[in-house]
Short mmCIF file of C-alpha atoms and ligand atoms in Angstrom, two decimals:
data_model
loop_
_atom_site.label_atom_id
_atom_site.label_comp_id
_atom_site.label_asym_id
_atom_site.label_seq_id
_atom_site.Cartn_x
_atom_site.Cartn_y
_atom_site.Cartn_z
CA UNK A 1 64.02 -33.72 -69.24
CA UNK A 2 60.65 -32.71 -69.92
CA UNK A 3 60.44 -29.05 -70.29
CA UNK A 4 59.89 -29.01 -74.19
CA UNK A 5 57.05 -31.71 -74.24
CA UNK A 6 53.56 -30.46 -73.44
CA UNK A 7 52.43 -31.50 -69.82
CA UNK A 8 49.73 -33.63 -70.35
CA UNK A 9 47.06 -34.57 -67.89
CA UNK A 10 44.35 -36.87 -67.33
CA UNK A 11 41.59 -34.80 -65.77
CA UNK A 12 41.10 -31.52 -66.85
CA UNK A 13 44.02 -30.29 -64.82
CA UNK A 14 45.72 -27.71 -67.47
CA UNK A 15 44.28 -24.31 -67.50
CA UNK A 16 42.28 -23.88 -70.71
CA UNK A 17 43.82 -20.70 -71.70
CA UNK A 18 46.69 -18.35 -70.83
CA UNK A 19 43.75 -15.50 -69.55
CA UNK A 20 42.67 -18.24 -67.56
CA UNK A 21 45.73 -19.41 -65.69
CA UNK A 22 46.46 -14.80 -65.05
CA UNK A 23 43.25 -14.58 -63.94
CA UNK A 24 43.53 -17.94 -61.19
CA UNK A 25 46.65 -17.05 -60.17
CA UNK A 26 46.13 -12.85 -59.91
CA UNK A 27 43.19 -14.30 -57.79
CA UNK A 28 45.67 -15.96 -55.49
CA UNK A 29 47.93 -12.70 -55.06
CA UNK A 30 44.80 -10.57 -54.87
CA UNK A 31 42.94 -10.77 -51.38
CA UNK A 32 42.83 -9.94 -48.07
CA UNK A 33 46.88 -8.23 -48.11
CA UNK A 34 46.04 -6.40 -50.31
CA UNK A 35 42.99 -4.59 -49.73
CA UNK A 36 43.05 -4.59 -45.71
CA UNK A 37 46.86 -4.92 -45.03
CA UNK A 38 48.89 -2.83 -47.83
CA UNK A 39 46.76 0.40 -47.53
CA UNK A 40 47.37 0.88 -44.04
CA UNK A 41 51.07 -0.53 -44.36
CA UNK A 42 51.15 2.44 -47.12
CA UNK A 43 49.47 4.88 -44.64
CA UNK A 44 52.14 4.22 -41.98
CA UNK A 45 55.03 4.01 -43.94
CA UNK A 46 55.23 7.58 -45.18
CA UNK A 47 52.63 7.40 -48.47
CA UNK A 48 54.39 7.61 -51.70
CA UNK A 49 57.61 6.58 -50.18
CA UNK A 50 56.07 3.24 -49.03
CA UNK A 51 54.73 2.89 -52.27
CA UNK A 52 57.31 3.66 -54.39
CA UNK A 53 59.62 0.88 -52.51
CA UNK A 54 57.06 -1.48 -52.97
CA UNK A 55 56.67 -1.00 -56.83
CA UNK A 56 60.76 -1.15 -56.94
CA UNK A 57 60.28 -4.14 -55.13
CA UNK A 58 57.64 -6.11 -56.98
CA UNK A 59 59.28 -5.82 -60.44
CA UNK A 60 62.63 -6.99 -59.01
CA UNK A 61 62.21 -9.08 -56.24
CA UNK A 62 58.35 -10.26 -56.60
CA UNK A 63 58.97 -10.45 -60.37
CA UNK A 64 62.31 -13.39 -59.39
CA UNK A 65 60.43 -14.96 -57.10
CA UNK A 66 56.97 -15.45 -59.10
CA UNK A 67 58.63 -16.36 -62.09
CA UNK A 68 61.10 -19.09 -60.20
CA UNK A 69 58.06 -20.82 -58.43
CA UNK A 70 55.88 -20.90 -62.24
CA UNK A 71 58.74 -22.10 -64.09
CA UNK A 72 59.37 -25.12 -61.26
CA UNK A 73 55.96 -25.59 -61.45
CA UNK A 74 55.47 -26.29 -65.11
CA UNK A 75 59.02 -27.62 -65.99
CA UNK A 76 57.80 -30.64 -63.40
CA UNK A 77 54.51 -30.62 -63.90
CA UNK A 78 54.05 -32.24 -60.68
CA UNK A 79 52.10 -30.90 -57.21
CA UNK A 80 54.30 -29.52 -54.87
CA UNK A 81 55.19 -32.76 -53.19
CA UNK A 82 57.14 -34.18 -56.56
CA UNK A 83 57.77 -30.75 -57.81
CA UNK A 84 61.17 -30.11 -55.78
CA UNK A 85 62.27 -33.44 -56.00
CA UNK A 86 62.13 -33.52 -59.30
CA UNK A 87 64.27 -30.45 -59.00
CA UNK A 88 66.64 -32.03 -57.22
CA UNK A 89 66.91 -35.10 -55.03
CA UNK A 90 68.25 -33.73 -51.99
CA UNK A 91 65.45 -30.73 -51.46
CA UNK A 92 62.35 -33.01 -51.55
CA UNK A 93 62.16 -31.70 -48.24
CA UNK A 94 61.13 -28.48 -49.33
CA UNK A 95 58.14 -30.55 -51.25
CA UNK A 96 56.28 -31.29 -47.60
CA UNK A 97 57.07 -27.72 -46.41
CA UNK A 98 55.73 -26.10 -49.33
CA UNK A 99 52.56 -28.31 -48.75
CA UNK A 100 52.10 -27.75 -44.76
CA UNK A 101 52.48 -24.28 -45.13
CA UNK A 102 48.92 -23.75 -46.90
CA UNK A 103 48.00 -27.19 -45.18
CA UNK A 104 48.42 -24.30 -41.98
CA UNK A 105 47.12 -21.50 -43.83
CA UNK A 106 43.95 -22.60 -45.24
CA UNK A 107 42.05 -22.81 -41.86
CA UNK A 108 42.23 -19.93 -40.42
CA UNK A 109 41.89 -17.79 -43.97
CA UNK A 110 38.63 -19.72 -43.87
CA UNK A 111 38.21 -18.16 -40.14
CA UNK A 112 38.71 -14.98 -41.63
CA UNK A 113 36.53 -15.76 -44.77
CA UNK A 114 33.84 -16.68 -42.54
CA UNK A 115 34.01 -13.35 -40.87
CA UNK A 116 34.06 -11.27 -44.10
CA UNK A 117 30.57 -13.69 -44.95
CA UNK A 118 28.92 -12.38 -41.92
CA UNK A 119 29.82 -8.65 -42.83
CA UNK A 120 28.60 -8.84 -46.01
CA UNK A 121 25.48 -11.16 -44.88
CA UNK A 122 24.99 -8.19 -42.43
CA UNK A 123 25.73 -5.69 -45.22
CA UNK A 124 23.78 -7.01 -47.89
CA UNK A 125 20.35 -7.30 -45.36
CA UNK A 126 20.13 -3.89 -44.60
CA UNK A 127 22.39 -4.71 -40.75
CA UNK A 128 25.34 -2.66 -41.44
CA UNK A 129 24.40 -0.28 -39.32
CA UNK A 130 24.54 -2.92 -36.58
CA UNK A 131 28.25 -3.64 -37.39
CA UNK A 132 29.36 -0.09 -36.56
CA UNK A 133 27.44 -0.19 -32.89
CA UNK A 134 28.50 -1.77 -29.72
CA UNK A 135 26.64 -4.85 -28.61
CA UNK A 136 25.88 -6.44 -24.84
CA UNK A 137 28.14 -9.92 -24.47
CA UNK A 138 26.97 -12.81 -22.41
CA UNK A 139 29.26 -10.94 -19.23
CA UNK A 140 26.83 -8.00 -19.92
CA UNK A 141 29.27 -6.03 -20.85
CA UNK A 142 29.01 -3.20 -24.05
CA UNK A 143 31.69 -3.91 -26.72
CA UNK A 144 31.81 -3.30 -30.03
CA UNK A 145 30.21 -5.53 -32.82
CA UNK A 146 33.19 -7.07 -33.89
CA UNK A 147 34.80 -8.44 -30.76
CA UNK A 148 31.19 -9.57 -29.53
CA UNK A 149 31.03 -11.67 -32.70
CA UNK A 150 34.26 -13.50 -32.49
CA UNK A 151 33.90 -13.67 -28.60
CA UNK A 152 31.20 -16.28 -29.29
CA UNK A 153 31.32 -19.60 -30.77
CA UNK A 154 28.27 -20.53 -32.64
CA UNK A 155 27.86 -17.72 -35.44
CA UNK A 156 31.98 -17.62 -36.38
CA UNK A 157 31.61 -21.27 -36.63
CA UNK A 158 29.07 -21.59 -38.53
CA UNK A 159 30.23 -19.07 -41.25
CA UNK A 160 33.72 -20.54 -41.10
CA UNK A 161 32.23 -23.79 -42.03
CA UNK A 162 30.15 -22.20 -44.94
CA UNK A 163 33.18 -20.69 -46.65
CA UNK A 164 35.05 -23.84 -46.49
CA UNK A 165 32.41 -26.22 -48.42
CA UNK A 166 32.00 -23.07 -50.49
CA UNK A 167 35.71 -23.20 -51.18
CA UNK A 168 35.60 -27.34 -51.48
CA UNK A 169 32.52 -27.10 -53.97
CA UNK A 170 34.54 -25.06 -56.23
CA UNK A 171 37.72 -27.55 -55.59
CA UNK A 172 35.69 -30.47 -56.39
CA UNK A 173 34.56 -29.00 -60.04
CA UNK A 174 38.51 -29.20 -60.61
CA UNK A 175 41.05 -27.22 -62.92
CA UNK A 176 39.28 -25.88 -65.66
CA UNK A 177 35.82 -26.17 -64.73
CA UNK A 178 36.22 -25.06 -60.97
CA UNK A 179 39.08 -22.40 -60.60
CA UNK A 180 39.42 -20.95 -64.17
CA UNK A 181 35.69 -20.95 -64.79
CA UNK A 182 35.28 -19.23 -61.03
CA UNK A 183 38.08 -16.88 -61.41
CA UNK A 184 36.61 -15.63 -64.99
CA UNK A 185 33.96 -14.10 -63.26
CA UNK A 186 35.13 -13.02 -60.43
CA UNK A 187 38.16 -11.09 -60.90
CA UNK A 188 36.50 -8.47 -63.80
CA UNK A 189 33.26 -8.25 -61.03
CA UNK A 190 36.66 -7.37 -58.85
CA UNK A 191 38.05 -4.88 -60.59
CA UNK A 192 34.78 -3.56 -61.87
CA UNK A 193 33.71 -2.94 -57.90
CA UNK A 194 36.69 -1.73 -56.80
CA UNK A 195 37.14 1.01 -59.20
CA UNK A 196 33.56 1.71 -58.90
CA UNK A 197 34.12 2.16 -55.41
CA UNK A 198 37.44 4.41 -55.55
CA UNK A 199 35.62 6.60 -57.88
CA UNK A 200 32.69 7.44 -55.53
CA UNK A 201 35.04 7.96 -52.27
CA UNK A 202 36.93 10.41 -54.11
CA UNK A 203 34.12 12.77 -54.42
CA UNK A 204 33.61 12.53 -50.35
CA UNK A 205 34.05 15.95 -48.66
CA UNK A 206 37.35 16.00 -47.29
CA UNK A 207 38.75 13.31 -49.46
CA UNK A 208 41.34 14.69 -51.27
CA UNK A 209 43.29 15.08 -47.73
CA UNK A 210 43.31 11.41 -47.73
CA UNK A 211 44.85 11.10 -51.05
CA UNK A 212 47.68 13.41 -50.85
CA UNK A 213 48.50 11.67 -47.22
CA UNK A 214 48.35 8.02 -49.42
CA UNK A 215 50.19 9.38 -52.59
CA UNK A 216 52.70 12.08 -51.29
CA UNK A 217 56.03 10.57 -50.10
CA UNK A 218 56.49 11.80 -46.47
CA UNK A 219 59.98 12.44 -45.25
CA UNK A 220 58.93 14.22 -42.02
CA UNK A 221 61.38 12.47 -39.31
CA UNK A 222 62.89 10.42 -41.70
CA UNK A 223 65.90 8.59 -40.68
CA UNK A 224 68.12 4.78 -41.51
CA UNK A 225 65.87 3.15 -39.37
CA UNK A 226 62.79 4.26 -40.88
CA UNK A 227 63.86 3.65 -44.42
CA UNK A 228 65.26 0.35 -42.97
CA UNK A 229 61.73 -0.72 -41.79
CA UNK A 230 59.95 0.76 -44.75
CA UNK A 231 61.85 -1.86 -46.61
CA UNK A 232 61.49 -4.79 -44.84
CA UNK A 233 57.65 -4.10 -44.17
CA UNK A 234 57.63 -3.64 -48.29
CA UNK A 235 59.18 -6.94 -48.93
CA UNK A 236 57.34 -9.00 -46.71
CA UNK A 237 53.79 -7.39 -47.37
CA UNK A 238 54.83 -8.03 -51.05
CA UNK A 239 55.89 -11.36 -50.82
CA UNK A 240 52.51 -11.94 -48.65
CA UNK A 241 50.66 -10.37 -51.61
CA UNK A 242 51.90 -12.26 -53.91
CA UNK A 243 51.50 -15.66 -52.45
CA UNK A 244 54.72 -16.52 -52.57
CA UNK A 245 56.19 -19.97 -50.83
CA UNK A 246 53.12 -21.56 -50.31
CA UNK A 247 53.46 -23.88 -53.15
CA UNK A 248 50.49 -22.09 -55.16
CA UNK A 249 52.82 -20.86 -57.56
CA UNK A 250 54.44 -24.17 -58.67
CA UNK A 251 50.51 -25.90 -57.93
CA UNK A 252 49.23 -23.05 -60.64
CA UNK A 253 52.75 -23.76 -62.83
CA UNK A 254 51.99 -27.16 -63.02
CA UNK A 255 49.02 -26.59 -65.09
CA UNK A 256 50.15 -23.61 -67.64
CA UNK A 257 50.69 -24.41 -70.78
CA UNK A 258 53.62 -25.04 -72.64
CA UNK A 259 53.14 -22.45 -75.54
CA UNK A 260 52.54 -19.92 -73.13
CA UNK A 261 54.86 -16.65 -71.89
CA UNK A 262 56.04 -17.25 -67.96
CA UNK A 263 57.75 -13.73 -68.24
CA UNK A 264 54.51 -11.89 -69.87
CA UNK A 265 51.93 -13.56 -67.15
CA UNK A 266 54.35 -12.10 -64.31
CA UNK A 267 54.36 -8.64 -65.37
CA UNK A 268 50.42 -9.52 -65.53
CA UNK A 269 49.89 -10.99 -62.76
CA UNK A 270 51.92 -8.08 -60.66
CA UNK A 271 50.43 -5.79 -62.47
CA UNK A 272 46.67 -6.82 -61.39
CA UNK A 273 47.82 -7.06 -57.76
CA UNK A 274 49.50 -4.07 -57.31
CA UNK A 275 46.70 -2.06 -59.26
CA UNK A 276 44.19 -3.65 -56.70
CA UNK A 277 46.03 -3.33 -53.47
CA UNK A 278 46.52 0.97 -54.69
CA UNK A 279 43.07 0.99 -55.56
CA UNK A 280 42.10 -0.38 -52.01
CA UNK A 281 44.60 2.26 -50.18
CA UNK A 282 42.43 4.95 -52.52
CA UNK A 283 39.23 3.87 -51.04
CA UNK A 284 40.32 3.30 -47.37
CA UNK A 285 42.82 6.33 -47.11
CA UNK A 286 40.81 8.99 -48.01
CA UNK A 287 37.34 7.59 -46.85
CA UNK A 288 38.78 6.88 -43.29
CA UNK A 289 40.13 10.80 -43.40
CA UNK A 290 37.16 11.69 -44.77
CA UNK A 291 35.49 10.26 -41.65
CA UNK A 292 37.53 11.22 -38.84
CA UNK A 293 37.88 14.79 -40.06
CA UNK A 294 41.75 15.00 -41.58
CA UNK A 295 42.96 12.77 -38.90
CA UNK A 296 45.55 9.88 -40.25
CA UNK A 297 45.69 8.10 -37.88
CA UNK A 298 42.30 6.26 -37.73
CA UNK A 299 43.83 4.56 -41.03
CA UNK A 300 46.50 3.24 -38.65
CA UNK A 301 44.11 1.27 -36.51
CA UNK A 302 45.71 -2.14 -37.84
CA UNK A 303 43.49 -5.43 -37.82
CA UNK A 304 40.74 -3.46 -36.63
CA UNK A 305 40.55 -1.09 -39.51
CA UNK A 306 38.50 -3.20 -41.68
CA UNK A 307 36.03 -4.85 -38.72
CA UNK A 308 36.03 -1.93 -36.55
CA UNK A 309 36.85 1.33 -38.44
CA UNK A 310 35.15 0.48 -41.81
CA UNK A 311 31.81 -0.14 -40.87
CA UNK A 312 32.06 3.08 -38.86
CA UNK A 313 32.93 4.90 -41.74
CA UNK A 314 30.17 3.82 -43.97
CA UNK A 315 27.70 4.61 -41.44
CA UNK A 316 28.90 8.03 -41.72
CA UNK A 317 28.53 8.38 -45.90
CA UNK A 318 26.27 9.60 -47.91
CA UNK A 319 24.45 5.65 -49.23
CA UNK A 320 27.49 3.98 -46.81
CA UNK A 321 25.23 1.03 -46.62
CA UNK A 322 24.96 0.00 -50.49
CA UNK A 323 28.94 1.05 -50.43
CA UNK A 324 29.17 -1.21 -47.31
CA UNK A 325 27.41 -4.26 -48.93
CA UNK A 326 29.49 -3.62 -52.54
CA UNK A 327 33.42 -3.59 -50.37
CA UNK A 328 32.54 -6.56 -48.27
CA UNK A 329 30.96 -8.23 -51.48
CA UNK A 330 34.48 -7.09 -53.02
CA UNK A 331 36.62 -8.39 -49.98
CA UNK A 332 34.57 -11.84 -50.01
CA UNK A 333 35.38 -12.18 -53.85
CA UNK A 334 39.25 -11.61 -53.21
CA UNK A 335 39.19 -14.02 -50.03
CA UNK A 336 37.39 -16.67 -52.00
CA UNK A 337 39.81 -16.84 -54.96
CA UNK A 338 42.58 -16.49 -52.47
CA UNK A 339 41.45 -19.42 -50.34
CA UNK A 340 40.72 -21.64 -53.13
CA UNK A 341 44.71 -21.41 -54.30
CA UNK A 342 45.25 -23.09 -50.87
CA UNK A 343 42.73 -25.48 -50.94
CA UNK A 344 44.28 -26.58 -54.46
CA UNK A 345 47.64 -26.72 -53.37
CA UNK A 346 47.01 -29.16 -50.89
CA UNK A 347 44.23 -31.16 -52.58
CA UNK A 348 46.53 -31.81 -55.62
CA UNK A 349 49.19 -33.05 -53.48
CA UNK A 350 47.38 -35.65 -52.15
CA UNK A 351 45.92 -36.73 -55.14
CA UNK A 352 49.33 -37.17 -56.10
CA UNK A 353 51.11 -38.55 -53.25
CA UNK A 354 47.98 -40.92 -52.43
CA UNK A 355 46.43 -41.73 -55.34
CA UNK A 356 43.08 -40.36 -54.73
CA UNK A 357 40.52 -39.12 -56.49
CA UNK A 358 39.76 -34.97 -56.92
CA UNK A 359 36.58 -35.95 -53.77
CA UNK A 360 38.34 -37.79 -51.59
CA UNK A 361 41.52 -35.63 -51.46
CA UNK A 362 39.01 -32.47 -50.79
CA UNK A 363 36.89 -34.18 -48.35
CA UNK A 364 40.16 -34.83 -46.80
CA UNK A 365 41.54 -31.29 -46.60
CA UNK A 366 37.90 -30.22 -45.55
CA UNK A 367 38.53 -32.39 -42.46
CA UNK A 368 41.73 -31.00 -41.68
CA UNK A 369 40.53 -28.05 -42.09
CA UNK A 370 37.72 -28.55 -39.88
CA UNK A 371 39.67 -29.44 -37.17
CA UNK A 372 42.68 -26.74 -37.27
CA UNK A 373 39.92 -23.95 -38.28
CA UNK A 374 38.19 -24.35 -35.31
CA UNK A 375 41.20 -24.23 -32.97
CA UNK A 376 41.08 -20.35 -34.49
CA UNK A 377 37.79 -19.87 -33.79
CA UNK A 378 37.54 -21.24 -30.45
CA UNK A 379 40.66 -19.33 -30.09
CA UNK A 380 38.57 -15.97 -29.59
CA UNK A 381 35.85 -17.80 -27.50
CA UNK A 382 35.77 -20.63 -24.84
CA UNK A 383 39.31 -20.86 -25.61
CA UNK A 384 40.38 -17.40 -25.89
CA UNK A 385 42.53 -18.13 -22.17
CA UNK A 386 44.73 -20.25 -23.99
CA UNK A 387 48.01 -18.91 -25.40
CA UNK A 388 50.55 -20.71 -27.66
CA UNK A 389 54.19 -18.88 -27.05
CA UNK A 390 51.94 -16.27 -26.11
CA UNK A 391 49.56 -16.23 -28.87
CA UNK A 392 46.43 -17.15 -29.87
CA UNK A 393 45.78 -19.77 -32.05
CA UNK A 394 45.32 -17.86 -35.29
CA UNK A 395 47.91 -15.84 -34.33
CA UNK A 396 50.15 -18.90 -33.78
CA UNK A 397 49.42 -20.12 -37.40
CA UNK A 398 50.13 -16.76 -39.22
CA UNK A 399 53.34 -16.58 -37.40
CA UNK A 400 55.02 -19.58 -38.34
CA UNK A 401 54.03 -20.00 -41.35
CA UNK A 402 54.31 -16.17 -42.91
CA UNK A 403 57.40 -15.15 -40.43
CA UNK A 404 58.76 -18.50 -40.32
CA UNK A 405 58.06 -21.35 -42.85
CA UNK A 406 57.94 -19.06 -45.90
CA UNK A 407 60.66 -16.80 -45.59
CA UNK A 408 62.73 -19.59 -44.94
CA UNK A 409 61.05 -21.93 -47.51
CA UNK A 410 62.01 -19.19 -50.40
CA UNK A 411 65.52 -18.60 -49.27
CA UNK A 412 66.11 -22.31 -49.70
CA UNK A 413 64.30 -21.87 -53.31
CA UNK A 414 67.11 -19.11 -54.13
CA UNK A 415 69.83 -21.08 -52.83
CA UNK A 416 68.42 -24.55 -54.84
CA UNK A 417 67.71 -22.58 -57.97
CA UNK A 418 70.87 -19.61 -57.89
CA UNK A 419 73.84 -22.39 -56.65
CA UNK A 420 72.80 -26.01 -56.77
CA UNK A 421 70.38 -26.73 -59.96
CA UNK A 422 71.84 -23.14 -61.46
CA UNK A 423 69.97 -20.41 -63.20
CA UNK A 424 69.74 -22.07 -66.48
CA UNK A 425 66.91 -24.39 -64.83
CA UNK A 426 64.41 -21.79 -64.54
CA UNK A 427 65.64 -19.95 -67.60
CA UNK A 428 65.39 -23.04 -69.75
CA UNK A 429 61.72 -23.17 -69.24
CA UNK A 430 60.86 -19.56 -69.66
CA UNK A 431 62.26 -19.83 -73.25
CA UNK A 432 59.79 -22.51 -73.49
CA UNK A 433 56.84 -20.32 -74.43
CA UNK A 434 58.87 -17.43 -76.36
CA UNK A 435 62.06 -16.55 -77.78
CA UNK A 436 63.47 -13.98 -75.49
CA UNK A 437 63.96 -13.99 -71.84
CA UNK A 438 64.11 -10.40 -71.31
CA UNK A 439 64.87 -9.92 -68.19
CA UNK A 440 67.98 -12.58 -68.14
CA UNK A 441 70.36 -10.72 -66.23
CA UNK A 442 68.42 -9.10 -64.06
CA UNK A 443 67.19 -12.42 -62.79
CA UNK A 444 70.60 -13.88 -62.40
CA UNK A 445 71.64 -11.01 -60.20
CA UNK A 446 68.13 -11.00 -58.04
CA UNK A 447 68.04 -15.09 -57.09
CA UNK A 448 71.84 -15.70 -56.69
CA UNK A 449 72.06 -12.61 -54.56
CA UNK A 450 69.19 -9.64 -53.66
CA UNK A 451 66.48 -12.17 -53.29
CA UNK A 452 68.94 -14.26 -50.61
CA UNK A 453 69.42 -10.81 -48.80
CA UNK A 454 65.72 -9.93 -48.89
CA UNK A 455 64.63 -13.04 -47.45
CA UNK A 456 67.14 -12.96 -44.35
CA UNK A 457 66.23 -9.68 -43.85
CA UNK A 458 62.55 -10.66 -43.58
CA UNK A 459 63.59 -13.58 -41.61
CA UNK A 460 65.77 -11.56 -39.02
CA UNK A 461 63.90 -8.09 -38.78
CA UNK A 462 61.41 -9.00 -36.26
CA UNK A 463 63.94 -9.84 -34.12
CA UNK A 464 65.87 -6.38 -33.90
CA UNK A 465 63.07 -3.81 -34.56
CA UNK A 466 59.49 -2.94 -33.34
CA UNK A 467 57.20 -2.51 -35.64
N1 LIG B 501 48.04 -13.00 -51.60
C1 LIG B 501 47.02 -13.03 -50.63
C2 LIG B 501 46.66 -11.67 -50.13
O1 LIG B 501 47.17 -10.69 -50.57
C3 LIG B 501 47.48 -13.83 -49.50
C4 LIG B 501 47.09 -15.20 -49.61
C5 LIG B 501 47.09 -15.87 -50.79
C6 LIG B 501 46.72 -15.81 -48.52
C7 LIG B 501 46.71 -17.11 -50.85
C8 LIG B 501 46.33 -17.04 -48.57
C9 LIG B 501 46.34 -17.69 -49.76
O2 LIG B 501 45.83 -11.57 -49.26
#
């Protein structure tokens, strides 16, 4: 086995330090989950109560499942393609799904990118005003700014295509010199703007409503069912968040080094994403109540809160625009280093599996991308008639891949790492970089038999409630 020699490779494809791989790979976890989707998740939920299960869940469950797909990662060294079958012969299957499922994901996060571009394009020119207004479509009808964007096919193309070569040029500069470089500058600019930002919403009149609605648990009408639900939407918003089972992990495992701690970067990297996605809910919570005047349930408004809501609310603060142009700067910052993950997973395995250079396999995945990409935009526009089991196409692709393909693809990790390879596989390689694994038992306990439970419950849930 390899797990005590140092993984060497050829082209720059280790991360130079361990700061550097935290950084990359809190970049992943931290992006569009967790600033759009976990504060109003929180918001519904019941406040603290939501939050409280989440932070049980991430250093239990998220913790087991982070540091399985890392310690796969750099045992093998490999992309995910080789990665599992190294693990073990029989589950090389798991190799191709762990490599369609960002292969899926990639384009339309790029559709999404490319909408967060035009925001802060808007922003950032003095427009933002526009994006809270209503505009005429081509039917001469007045809808707001949002829906008239995506309704038409030229503009949402043509930012969708400028945050993929954005994406692709970073790619193409590789490991070290691409990712880590690009992800050392980004992520403290993150932080930096997003506690900037918290700060200054807090002093809004009519704030501190919003807080105590975000932070205090709420048991008003609480019953199973609820806390059932509060659970389940915990877990699978966490194991979104965390960019679990779509390979990135064992991609970003592959090039950690040796020397350093798996069970130290987890805490880290949790840490980072949680602290960002409860930073988020402090700007959006009490700035949306701050807005509507002490009514929660704007924050409820779901996809549209961040298109729709947001730009509404800025309009209404005291400098909203420069606050505008700094959160969509902030949001394009966490989709960039979010989308890049993707774009690495799949452009490392096929350089692997093809032998092709760093170029070829991104021009490759830019193609791809290309092509499923604008089956999302066109999705909203001259094909927006068309339905896929009743969804759009970007709908389509989040749903199999996040309710389907990755709940499934990390219950088959579980079962491959708790029963057929055996604990001591993962644990073997986390006391690799240090002496102790501290966390031993709890691990055992979590992959042979919580983590199991968790993911069928994520798997099954959408079957039996409404959310
Ligand atoms: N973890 C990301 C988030 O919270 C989700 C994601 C990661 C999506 C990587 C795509 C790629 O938004």
């Amino acid at each position: 086995m390899n797990s005590n020699k140092k993984t060497v490779f050829d082209n720059g494809n280790v991360f130079g330090s361990r700061l550097g791989f935290i950084l990359a790979a809190a970049g992943s976890a931290v992006g569009l989950g967790n600033i759009w989707r976990f504060p109003y998740l929180a918001a519904k939920y019941g406040g603290g109560f939501f939050l409280l299960v989440y932070i049980i869940l991430a250093i239990t469950f998220g913790f087991t499942l982070m540091l399985t797909e890392i310690a796969i990662g750099r045992r093998t060294g490999k992309s995910v393609l080789g990665a599992y079958t190294s693990v073990h012969k029989g589950f090389g299957f798991m190799g191709w799904a762990a490599a369609a499922i960002p292969a899926l994901v990639l384009p339309y996060y790029c559709v999404i990118g490319g909408w967060v571009l035009k925001y802060m394009t808007m922003f950032i020119t003095g427009q933002g005003h526009v994006t809270a207004g209503e505009i005429t479509n081509t039917a001469g009808e007045n809808i707001d700014f949002f829906n008239g964007f995506i309704g038409e096919p030229v503009q949402p193309t043509i930012f969708f295509v400028i945050y993929l070569i954005l994406n692709a040029v970073v790619i193409m500069l590789g490991v070290q010199n691409g990712i880590e470089k690009v992800s050392k500058v980004l992520m403290p600019v993150l932080v930096l703007l997003i506690i900037g930002i918290a700060i200054y919403t807090l002093t809004l009149n009519g704030a501190f409503e919003g807080v105590k609605y975000y932070l205090l648990p709420n048991f008003e009408d609480f019953t199973v069912e609820k806390l059932f639900k509060t659970v389940a939407a915990a877990a699978s918003q966490l194991f979104y968040s965390m960019s679990i089972a779509m390979g990135i992990l064992v991609t970003f495992g592959s090039y950690m080094r040796k020397q350093d701690s798996i069970e130290k970067s987890v805490r880290q990297i949790e840490l980072f994403d949680t602290g960002v996605a409860l930073l988020a809910g402090l700007i959006i919570v009490p700035s949306v109540f701050a807005f509507s005047g002490g009514e929660g349930g704007a924050v409820n408004a779901g996809p549209g809160l961040m298109f729709i809501t947001l730009p509404k609310v800025f309009q209404s603060m005291p400098f909203g625009d420069l606050i505008g142009a700094l959160f969509f700067i902030l949001v394009s910052l966490a989709a960039l280093t979010s989308s890049i993950s993707l774009m690495e997973t799949v452009v490392s395995a096929i350089m692997e599996k093809f032998k092709l250079t760093r170029t070829k396999a991104c021009i490759v995945v830019v193609l791809l991308s290309l092509v499923l990409g604008m089956l999302s935009v066109l999705g909203y526009s001259t094909w927006s008639d068309f339905r896929l089991f009743d969804m759009q196409f970007l709908d389509f692709f989040d749903y199999i891949t996040n309710s389907l393909m990755m709940p499934l693809l990390a219950l088959l990790t579980c079962i491959l790492i708790g029963y057929i390879v055996k604990t001591t596989y993962v644990e073997e390689e986390v006391l690799c970089g240090e002496k102790k694994f501290r966390m031993q038992f709890m691990y055992r306990v979590m992959i042979r038999f919580v983590c199991p439970v968790c993911m069928v419950m994520i798997l099954v849930t959408p079957f039996f409630v409404k959310f």
